[in-house]
């Protein structure tokens, strides 16, 4: 009786998590759709048109770095310069990152679907976990570059580099696009290890089924 209750609780838990990941998946698809729309808009609208609209309108902006938020002064936002090339590069890169995250979410959702059906140690689950591990490892090797490029883009759009140097408080600003996010890399290695364990478990399960 106790095992039956635990089995039901496990199935309900996996179904609930699957529903949650389905919602996240739909939200990410929506974000990808919006990014595609923005990319089309950025390709169609010229730099001159955007800069003209920015010059005529009133722009308020703030820069967020981790938990730090800096609200930019009006005379800084008035000097904003729209660069089509930089924005297109940012949107393209962001699309790739969201697509990788979407792939991770889809794989987790499929694993939860298999678990809710009682399929635990299987080759399919192992392959899905390996795909998640590879995606996480790719993110660990590139996330610092993406974050640095985001900061670079903000600095360029608002011409903040020269403004910071003019204050006399700093000598210069440099950007480092290389680096490894060690926490993500460790997570990727751990997930890959579990994937191999699941693959070995699937092998043992097949051996047991063959001899039973």
Short mmCIF file of N, CA, C and O in Angstrom, two decimals, residues 63-170:
data_model
loop_
_atom_site.label_atom_id
_atom_site.label_comp_id
_atom_site.label_asym_id
_atom_site.label_seq_id
_atom_site.Cartn_x
_atom_site.Cartn_y
_atom_site.Cartn_z
N UNK A 63 20.93 51.14 -16.53
CA UNK A 63 21.87 50.04 -16.76
C UNK A 63 21.87 49.17 -15.51
O UNK A 63 22.08 49.66 -14.40
N UNK A 64 21.64 47.87 -15.72
CA UNK A 64 21.63 46.93 -14.60
C UNK A 64 22.81 45.98 -14.72
O UNK A 64 23.00 45.33 -15.75
N UNK A 65 23.61 45.92 -13.67
CA UNK A 65 24.74 45.02 -13.59
C UNK A 65 24.58 44.16 -12.34
O UNK A 65 24.76 44.65 -11.23
N UNK A 66 24.20 42.88 -12.57
CA UNK A 66 23.87 41.99 -11.46
C UNK A 66 22.78 42.64 -10.60
O UNK A 66 21.71 42.89 -11.06
N UNK A 67 23.07 42.98 -9.33
CA UNK A 67 22.07 43.61 -8.47
C UNK A 67 22.16 45.12 -8.46
O UNK A 67 21.45 45.78 -7.70
N UNK A 68 23.03 45.69 -9.31
CA UNK A 68 23.25 47.14 -9.34
C UNK A 68 22.47 47.75 -10.49
O UNK A 68 22.54 47.28 -11.63
N UNK A 69 21.73 48.81 -10.21
CA UNK A 69 20.98 49.53 -11.24
C UNK A 69 21.41 50.99 -11.24
O UNK A 69 21.39 51.67 -10.21
N UNK A 70 21.81 51.48 -12.43
CA UNK A 70 22.22 52.87 -12.60
C UNK A 70 21.29 53.55 -13.59
O UNK A 70 21.21 53.15 -14.76
N UNK A 71 20.57 54.58 -13.12
CA UNK A 71 19.69 55.35 -13.99
C UNK A 71 20.50 56.43 -14.69
O UNK A 71 21.22 57.19 -14.05
N UNK A 72 20.40 56.46 -16.00
CA UNK A 72 21.19 57.40 -16.79
C UNK A 72 20.54 58.78 -16.81
O UNK A 72 19.31 58.90 -16.85
N UNK A 73 21.37 59.79 -16.79
CA UNK A 73 20.89 61.18 -16.81
C UNK A 73 20.28 61.50 -18.18
O UNK A 73 20.57 60.85 -19.19
N UNK A 74 19.45 62.54 -18.22
CA UNK A 74 18.76 62.91 -19.45
C UNK A 74 19.73 63.29 -20.57
O UNK A 74 19.52 62.94 -21.74
N UNK A 75 20.81 64.01 -20.22
CA UNK A 75 21.73 64.43 -21.28
C UNK A 75 22.51 63.24 -21.85
O UNK A 75 23.02 63.32 -22.98
N UNK A 76 22.58 62.15 -21.11
CA UNK A 76 23.22 60.93 -21.63
C UNK A 76 22.27 60.20 -22.58
O UNK A 76 22.67 59.76 -23.67
N UNK A 77 21.01 60.05 -22.18
CA UNK A 77 20.04 59.35 -23.03
C UNK A 77 19.76 60.12 -24.31
O UNK A 77 19.39 59.52 -25.32
N UNK A 78 19.93 61.44 -24.29
CA UNK A 78 19.71 62.22 -25.51
C UNK A 78 20.78 61.93 -26.56
O UNK A 78 20.56 62.14 -27.75
N UNK A 79 21.94 61.45 -26.11
CA UNK A 79 23.04 61.17 -27.04
C UNK A 79 23.08 59.72 -27.49
O UNK A 79 24.09 59.27 -28.04
N UNK A 80 22.02 58.99 -27.25
CA UNK A 80 22.00 57.58 -27.64
C UNK A 80 22.13 57.46 -29.15
O UNK A 80 21.54 58.24 -29.92
N UNK A 81 22.93 56.48 -29.58
CA UNK A 81 23.12 56.26 -31.01
C UNK A 81 22.78 54.82 -31.34
O UNK A 81 23.36 53.88 -30.79
N UNK A 82 21.83 54.64 -32.24
CA UNK A 82 21.40 53.30 -32.64
C UNK A 82 22.32 52.76 -33.74
O UNK A 82 22.52 53.40 -34.78
N UNK A 83 22.90 51.58 -33.47
CA UNK A 83 23.76 50.92 -34.45
C UNK A 83 23.06 49.65 -34.91
O UNK A 83 22.86 48.71 -34.12
N UNK A 84 22.69 49.62 -36.17
CA UNK A 84 21.95 48.48 -36.72
C UNK A 84 22.77 47.20 -36.64
O UNK A 84 22.26 46.13 -36.28
N UNK A 85 24.06 47.28 -36.95
CA UNK A 85 24.92 46.11 -36.93
C UNK A 85 25.02 45.51 -35.53
O UNK A 85 24.88 44.29 -35.35
N UNK A 86 25.21 46.37 -34.52
CA UNK A 86 25.33 45.88 -33.14
C UNK A 86 24.04 45.25 -32.66
O UNK A 86 24.05 44.19 -32.01
N UNK A 87 22.93 45.88 -32.97
CA UNK A 87 21.63 45.37 -32.52
C UNK A 87 21.31 44.04 -33.21
O UNK A 87 20.82 43.10 -32.57
N UNK A 88 21.60 43.94 -34.50
CA UNK A 88 21.35 42.69 -35.21
C UNK A 88 22.21 41.56 -34.64
O UNK A 88 21.74 40.43 -34.48
N UNK A 89 23.47 41.88 -34.35
CA UNK A 89 24.36 40.86 -33.76
C UNK A 89 23.84 40.41 -32.41
O UNK A 89 23.84 39.21 -32.08
N UNK A 90 23.39 41.37 -31.60
CA UNK A 90 22.85 41.04 -30.28
C UNK A 90 21.60 40.17 -30.40
O UNK A 90 21.46 39.15 -29.70
N UNK A 91 20.67 40.53 -31.29
CA UNK A 91 19.44 39.76 -31.45
C UNK A 91 19.73 38.36 -31.97
O UNK A 91 19.11 37.38 -31.51
N UNK A 92 20.68 38.24 -32.89
CA UNK A 92 21.04 36.92 -33.42
C UNK A 92 21.66 36.05 -32.33
O UNK A 92 21.31 34.87 -32.19
N UNK A 93 22.56 36.64 -31.54
CA UNK A 93 23.19 35.89 -30.46
C UNK A 93 22.17 35.49 -29.40
O UNK A 93 22.19 34.35 -28.90
N UNK A 94 21.28 36.42 -29.05
CA UNK A 94 20.24 36.13 -28.06
C UNK A 94 19.32 35.01 -28.55
O UNK A 94 18.90 34.15 -27.77
N UNK A 95 19.04 34.99 -29.86
CA UNK A 95 18.20 33.94 -30.43
C UNK A 95 18.86 32.57 -30.26
O UNK A 95 18.20 31.58 -29.91
N UNK A 96 20.17 32.52 -30.50
CA UNK A 96 20.90 31.25 -30.34
C UNK A 96 20.84 30.78 -28.89
O UNK A 96 20.60 29.60 -28.61
N UNK A 97 21.04 31.72 -27.94
CA UNK A 97 21.03 31.34 -26.53
C UNK A 97 19.65 30.87 -26.09
O UNK A 97 19.53 29.88 -25.36
N UNK A 98 18.61 31.56 -26.52
CA UNK A 98 17.26 31.15 -26.15
C UNK A 98 16.94 29.79 -26.77
O UNK A 98 16.28 28.94 -26.15
N UNK A 99 17.43 29.55 -27.99
CA UNK A 99 17.21 28.26 -28.65
C UNK A 99 17.90 27.14 -27.87
O UNK A 99 17.34 26.03 -27.73
N UNK A 100 19.11 27.39 -27.36
CA UNK A 100 19.80 26.37 -26.55
C UNK A 100 19.03 26.10 -25.27
O UNK A 100 18.84 24.94 -24.88
N UNK A 101 18.56 27.16 -24.62
CA UNK A 101 17.76 26.98 -23.40
C UNK A 101 16.47 26.23 -23.70
O UNK A 101 16.03 25.38 -22.91
N UNK A 102 15.86 26.54 -24.85
CA UNK A 102 14.64 25.84 -25.24
C UNK A 102 14.90 24.36 -25.45
O UNK A 102 14.08 23.51 -25.05
N UNK A 103 16.03 24.04 -26.04
CA UNK A 103 16.39 22.63 -26.24
C UNK A 103 16.54 21.91 -24.90
O UNK A 103 16.09 20.77 -24.75
N UNK A 104 17.16 22.59 -23.93
CA UNK A 104 17.30 21.99 -22.60
C UNK A 104 15.92 21.74 -21.98
O UNK A 104 15.66 20.66 -21.43
N UNK A 105 15.04 22.73 -22.08
CA UNK A 105 13.70 22.60 -21.50
C UNK A 105 12.94 21.45 -22.16
O UNK A 105 12.26 20.66 -21.49
N UNK A 106 13.04 21.34 -23.48
CA UNK A 106 12.34 20.28 -24.20
C UNK A 106 12.85 18.90 -23.77
O UNK A 106 12.06 17.97 -23.55
N UNK A 107 14.17 18.77 -23.62
CA UNK A 107 14.74 17.49 -23.21
C UNK A 107 14.30 17.12 -21.79
O UNK A 107 13.95 15.96 -21.52
N UNK A 108 14.31 18.11 -20.87
CA UNK A 108 13.86 17.84 -19.50
C UNK A 108 12.39 17.44 -19.49
O UNK A 108 11.98 16.50 -18.79
N UNK A 109 11.59 18.12 -20.28
CA UNK A 109 10.16 17.81 -20.38
C UNK A 109 9.94 16.39 -20.88
O UNK A 109 9.09 15.65 -20.37
N UNK A 110 10.72 15.98 -21.88
CA UNK A 110 10.59 14.62 -22.41
C UNK A 110 11.02 13.57 -21.38
O UNK A 110 10.42 12.49 -21.29
N UNK A 111 12.07 13.87 -20.62
CA UNK A 111 12.51 12.95 -19.57
C UNK A 111 11.42 12.80 -18.52
O UNK A 111 11.12 11.69 -18.07
N UNK A 112 10.82 13.91 -18.11
CA UNK A 112 9.74 13.85 -17.13
C UNK A 112 8.55 13.07 -17.66
O UNK A 112 7.88 12.34 -16.91
N UNK A 113 8.29 13.21 -18.96
CA UNK A 113 7.20 12.45 -19.56
C UNK A 113 7.48 10.95 -19.48
O UNK A 113 6.57 10.16 -19.15
N UNK A 114 8.73 10.56 -19.75
CA UNK A 114 9.09 9.15 -19.64
C UNK A 114 9.01 8.65 -18.20
O UNK A 114 8.55 7.53 -17.94
N UNK A 115 9.46 9.49 -17.26
CA UNK A 115 9.42 9.09 -15.85
C UNK A 115 7.98 8.90 -15.38
O UNK A 115 7.70 7.98 -14.59
N UNK A 116 7.08 9.74 -15.84
CA UNK A 116 5.67 9.61 -15.44
C UNK A 116 5.06 8.32 -15.97
O UNK A 116 4.08 7.81 -15.43
N UNK A 117 5.67 7.76 -17.05
CA UNK A 117 5.19 6.50 -17.61
C UNK A 117 5.91 5.30 -17.01
O UNK A 117 5.68 4.16 -17.44
N UNK A 118 6.82 5.57 -16.06
CA UNK A 118 7.55 4.48 -15.43
C UNK A 118 8.82 4.09 -16.15
O UNK A 118 9.46 3.09 -15.80
N UNK A 119 9.20 4.87 -17.17
CA UNK A 119 10.43 4.59 -17.92
C UNK A 119 11.56 5.39 -17.29
O UNK A 119 11.64 6.62 -17.43
N UNK A 120 12.44 4.72 -16.57
CA UNK A 120 13.52 5.40 -15.84
C UNK A 120 14.86 5.16 -16.51
O UNK A 120 15.42 6.03 -17.17
N UNK A 121 15.39 3.95 -16.36
CA UNK A 121 16.68 3.61 -16.95
C UNK A 121 16.46 3.15 -18.39
O UNK A 121 16.12 1.99 -18.64
N UNK A 122 16.62 4.08 -19.32
CA UNK A 122 16.45 3.76 -20.73
C UNK A 122 17.49 4.51 -21.54
O UNK A 122 18.02 5.54 -21.11
N UNK A 123 17.77 3.99 -22.72
CA UNK A 123 18.73 4.63 -23.61
C UNK A 123 18.23 6.00 -24.05
O UNK A 123 19.03 6.94 -24.20
N UNK A 124 16.91 6.13 -24.23
CA UNK A 124 16.34 7.41 -24.65
C UNK A 124 16.58 8.49 -23.59
O UNK A 124 16.98 9.61 -23.91
N UNK A 125 16.33 8.15 -22.32
CA UNK A 125 16.57 9.11 -21.24
C UNK A 125 18.05 9.48 -21.15
O UNK A 125 18.40 10.63 -20.91
N UNK A 126 18.91 8.50 -21.35
CA UNK A 126 20.35 8.76 -21.29
C UNK A 126 20.77 9.74 -22.39
O UNK A 126 21.52 10.68 -22.13
N UNK A 127 20.26 9.53 -23.60
CA UNK A 127 20.61 10.43 -24.70
C UNK A 127 20.09 11.84 -24.46
O UNK A 127 20.78 12.83 -24.76
N UNK A 128 18.90 11.94 -23.90
CA UNK A 128 18.34 13.26 -23.60
C UNK A 128 19.18 13.98 -22.55
O UNK A 128 19.43 15.20 -22.65
N UNK A 129 19.62 13.25 -21.53
CA UNK A 129 20.46 13.85 -20.50
C UNK A 129 21.81 14.28 -21.07
O UNK A 129 22.37 15.32 -20.68
N UNK A 130 22.35 13.50 -22.01
CA UNK A 130 23.60 13.88 -22.64
C UNK A 130 23.43 15.17 -23.44
O UNK A 130 24.32 16.03 -23.43
N UNK A 131 22.31 15.30 -24.15
CA UNK A 131 22.06 16.54 -24.90
C UNK A 131 21.99 17.73 -23.96
O UNK A 131 22.51 18.82 -24.26
N UNK A 132 21.34 17.54 -22.80
CA UNK A 132 21.28 18.62 -21.81
C UNK A 132 22.67 18.98 -21.34
O UNK A 132 23.03 20.16 -21.23
N UNK A 133 23.50 17.95 -21.06
CA UNK A 133 24.86 18.18 -20.58
C UNK A 133 25.67 18.96 -21.60
O UNK A 133 26.38 19.93 -21.25
N UNK A 134 25.57 18.59 -22.87
CA UNK A 134 26.34 19.29 -23.91
C UNK A 134 25.88 20.74 -24.06
O UNK A 134 26.71 21.64 -24.25
N UNK A 135 24.58 20.96 -23.95
CA UNK A 135 24.06 22.34 -24.03
C UNK A 135 24.58 23.18 -22.86
O UNK A 135 24.99 24.34 -23.05
N UNK A 136 24.57 22.61 -21.66
CA UNK A 136 25.06 23.34 -20.48
C UNK A 136 26.55 23.64 -20.62
O UNK A 136 27.02 24.73 -20.27
N UNK A 137 27.31 22.68 -21.14
CA UNK A 137 28.74 22.90 -21.33
C UNK A 137 28.99 24.01 -22.35
O UNK A 137 29.87 24.86 -22.16
N UNK A 138 28.22 24.02 -23.43
CA UNK A 138 28.35 25.10 -24.42
C UNK A 138 28.05 26.45 -23.78
O UNK A 138 28.77 27.44 -24.01
N UNK A 139 27.01 26.51 -22.96
CA UNK A 139 26.69 27.76 -22.27
C UNK A 139 27.81 28.17 -21.33
O UNK A 139 28.14 29.37 -21.23
N UNK A 140 28.42 27.21 -20.65
CA UNK A 140 29.50 27.54 -19.71
C UNK A 140 30.70 28.15 -20.42
O UNK A 140 31.42 28.97 -19.84
N UNK A 141 30.91 27.78 -21.68
CA UNK A 141 32.06 28.29 -22.43
C UNK A 141 31.78 29.61 -23.14
O UNK A 141 32.72 30.29 -23.56
N UNK A 142 30.51 29.97 -23.26
CA UNK A 142 30.16 31.16 -24.06
C UNK A 142 29.37 32.22 -23.30
O UNK A 142 29.23 33.34 -23.79
N UNK A 143 28.84 31.89 -22.12
CA UNK A 143 27.96 32.84 -21.44
C UNK A 143 28.70 34.10 -21.03
O UNK A 143 28.13 35.21 -21.08
N UNK A 144 29.96 33.99 -20.64
CA UNK A 144 30.72 35.18 -20.26
C UNK A 144 30.92 36.11 -21.45
O UNK A 144 30.85 37.34 -21.31
N UNK A 145 31.17 35.53 -22.61
CA UNK A 145 31.34 36.34 -23.82
C UNK A 145 30.05 37.07 -24.16
O UNK A 145 30.06 38.25 -24.54
N UNK A 146 28.91 36.39 -24.01
CA UNK A 146 27.62 37.01 -24.31
C UNK A 146 27.33 38.15 -23.34
O UNK A 146 26.86 39.22 -23.75
N UNK A 147 27.59 37.94 -22.07
CA UNK A 147 27.34 38.98 -21.08
C UNK A 147 28.27 40.18 -21.30
O UNK A 147 27.86 41.33 -21.16
N UNK A 148 29.53 39.88 -21.66
CA UNK A 148 30.46 40.97 -21.94
C UNK A 148 30.02 41.76 -23.16
O UNK A 148 30.09 43.01 -23.17
N UNK A 149 29.55 41.04 -24.19
CA UNK A 149 29.09 41.74 -25.39
C UNK A 149 27.85 42.59 -25.09
O UNK A 149 27.69 43.68 -25.65
N UNK A 150 26.98 42.10 -24.22
CA UNK A 150 25.81 42.89 -23.83
C UNK A 150 26.24 44.20 -23.17
O UNK A 150 25.72 45.28 -23.47
N UNK A 151 27.21 44.09 -22.25
CA UNK A 151 27.74 45.30 -21.62
C UNK A 151 28.41 46.22 -22.63
O UNK A 151 28.24 47.45 -22.57
N UNK A 152 29.16 45.64 -23.56
CA UNK A 152 29.81 46.44 -24.61
C UNK A 152 28.78 47.18 -25.44
O UNK A 152 28.95 48.38 -25.77
N UNK A 153 27.70 46.50 -25.80
CA UNK A 153 26.66 47.12 -26.61
C UNK A 153 26.02 48.30 -25.89
O UNK A 153 25.80 49.37 -26.48
N UNK A 154 25.74 48.13 -24.61
CA UNK A 154 25.14 49.22 -23.83
C UNK A 154 26.10 50.40 -23.76
O UNK A 154 25.70 51.56 -23.93
N UNK A 155 27.37 50.12 -23.52
CA UNK A 155 28.36 51.20 -23.44
C UNK A 155 28.46 51.95 -24.76
O UNK A 155 28.59 53.19 -24.78
N UNK A 156 28.39 51.22 -25.87
CA UNK A 156 28.51 51.86 -27.18
C UNK A 156 27.28 52.70 -27.52
O UNK A 156 27.40 53.81 -28.06
N UNK A 157 26.11 52.16 -27.23
CA UNK A 157 24.88 52.86 -27.59
C UNK A 157 24.75 54.20 -26.87
O UNK A 157 24.27 55.18 -27.43
N UNK A 158 25.21 54.25 -25.62
CA UNK A 158 25.10 55.47 -24.82
C UNK A 158 26.43 56.22 -24.71
O UNK A 158 26.51 57.20 -23.97
N UNK A 159 27.45 55.73 -25.43
CA UNK A 159 28.77 56.38 -25.42
C UNK A 159 29.27 56.58 -23.98
O UNK A 159 29.80 57.63 -23.62
N UNK A 160 29.12 55.53 -23.17
CA UNK A 160 29.47 55.64 -21.76
C UNK A 160 30.98 55.53 -21.52
O UNK A 160 31.47 56.01 -20.50
N UNK A 161 31.70 54.90 -22.44
CA UNK A 161 33.14 54.75 -22.25
C UNK A 161 33.82 56.10 -22.09
O UNK A 161 34.55 56.35 -21.11
N UNK A 162 33.59 56.98 -23.07
CA UNK A 162 34.24 58.30 -23.03
C UNK A 162 33.75 59.12 -21.85
O UNK A 162 34.53 59.87 -21.23
N UNK A 163 32.49 58.94 -21.49
CA UNK A 163 31.94 59.72 -20.36
C UNK A 163 32.58 59.28 -19.05
O UNK A 163 32.88 60.12 -18.19
N UNK A 164 32.79 57.98 -18.87
CA UNK A 164 33.43 57.50 -17.66
C UNK A 164 34.89 57.97 -17.58
O UNK A 164 35.38 58.35 -16.52
N UNK A 165 35.59 57.93 -18.71
CA UNK A 165 36.98 58.35 -18.74
C UNK A 165 37.09 59.85 -18.46
O UNK A 165 38.01 60.31 -17.77
N UNK A 166 36.14 60.63 -18.98
CA UNK A 166 36.16 62.08 -18.78
C UNK A 166 36.00 62.48 -17.32
O UNK A 166 36.41 63.58 -16.93
N UNK A 167 35.41 61.61 -16.53
CA UNK A 167 35.26 61.95 -15.11
C UNK A 167 36.60 61.97 -14.38
O UNK A 167 36.72 62.57 -13.31
N UNK A 168 37.60 61.31 -14.94
CA UNK A 168 38.91 61.25 -14.31
C UNK A 168 39.03 60.19 -13.23
O UNK A 168 40.10 60.02 -12.64
N UNK A 169 37.96 59.46 -13.00
CA UNK A 169 37.98 58.42 -11.96
C UNK A 169 38.58 57.12 -12.47
O UNK A 169 39.07 56.31 -11.69
N UNK A 170 38.53 56.89 -13.79
CA UNK A 170 39.10 55.69 -14.38
C UNK A 170 39.96 56.06 -15.57
O UNK A 170 39.76 57.10 -16.21
#
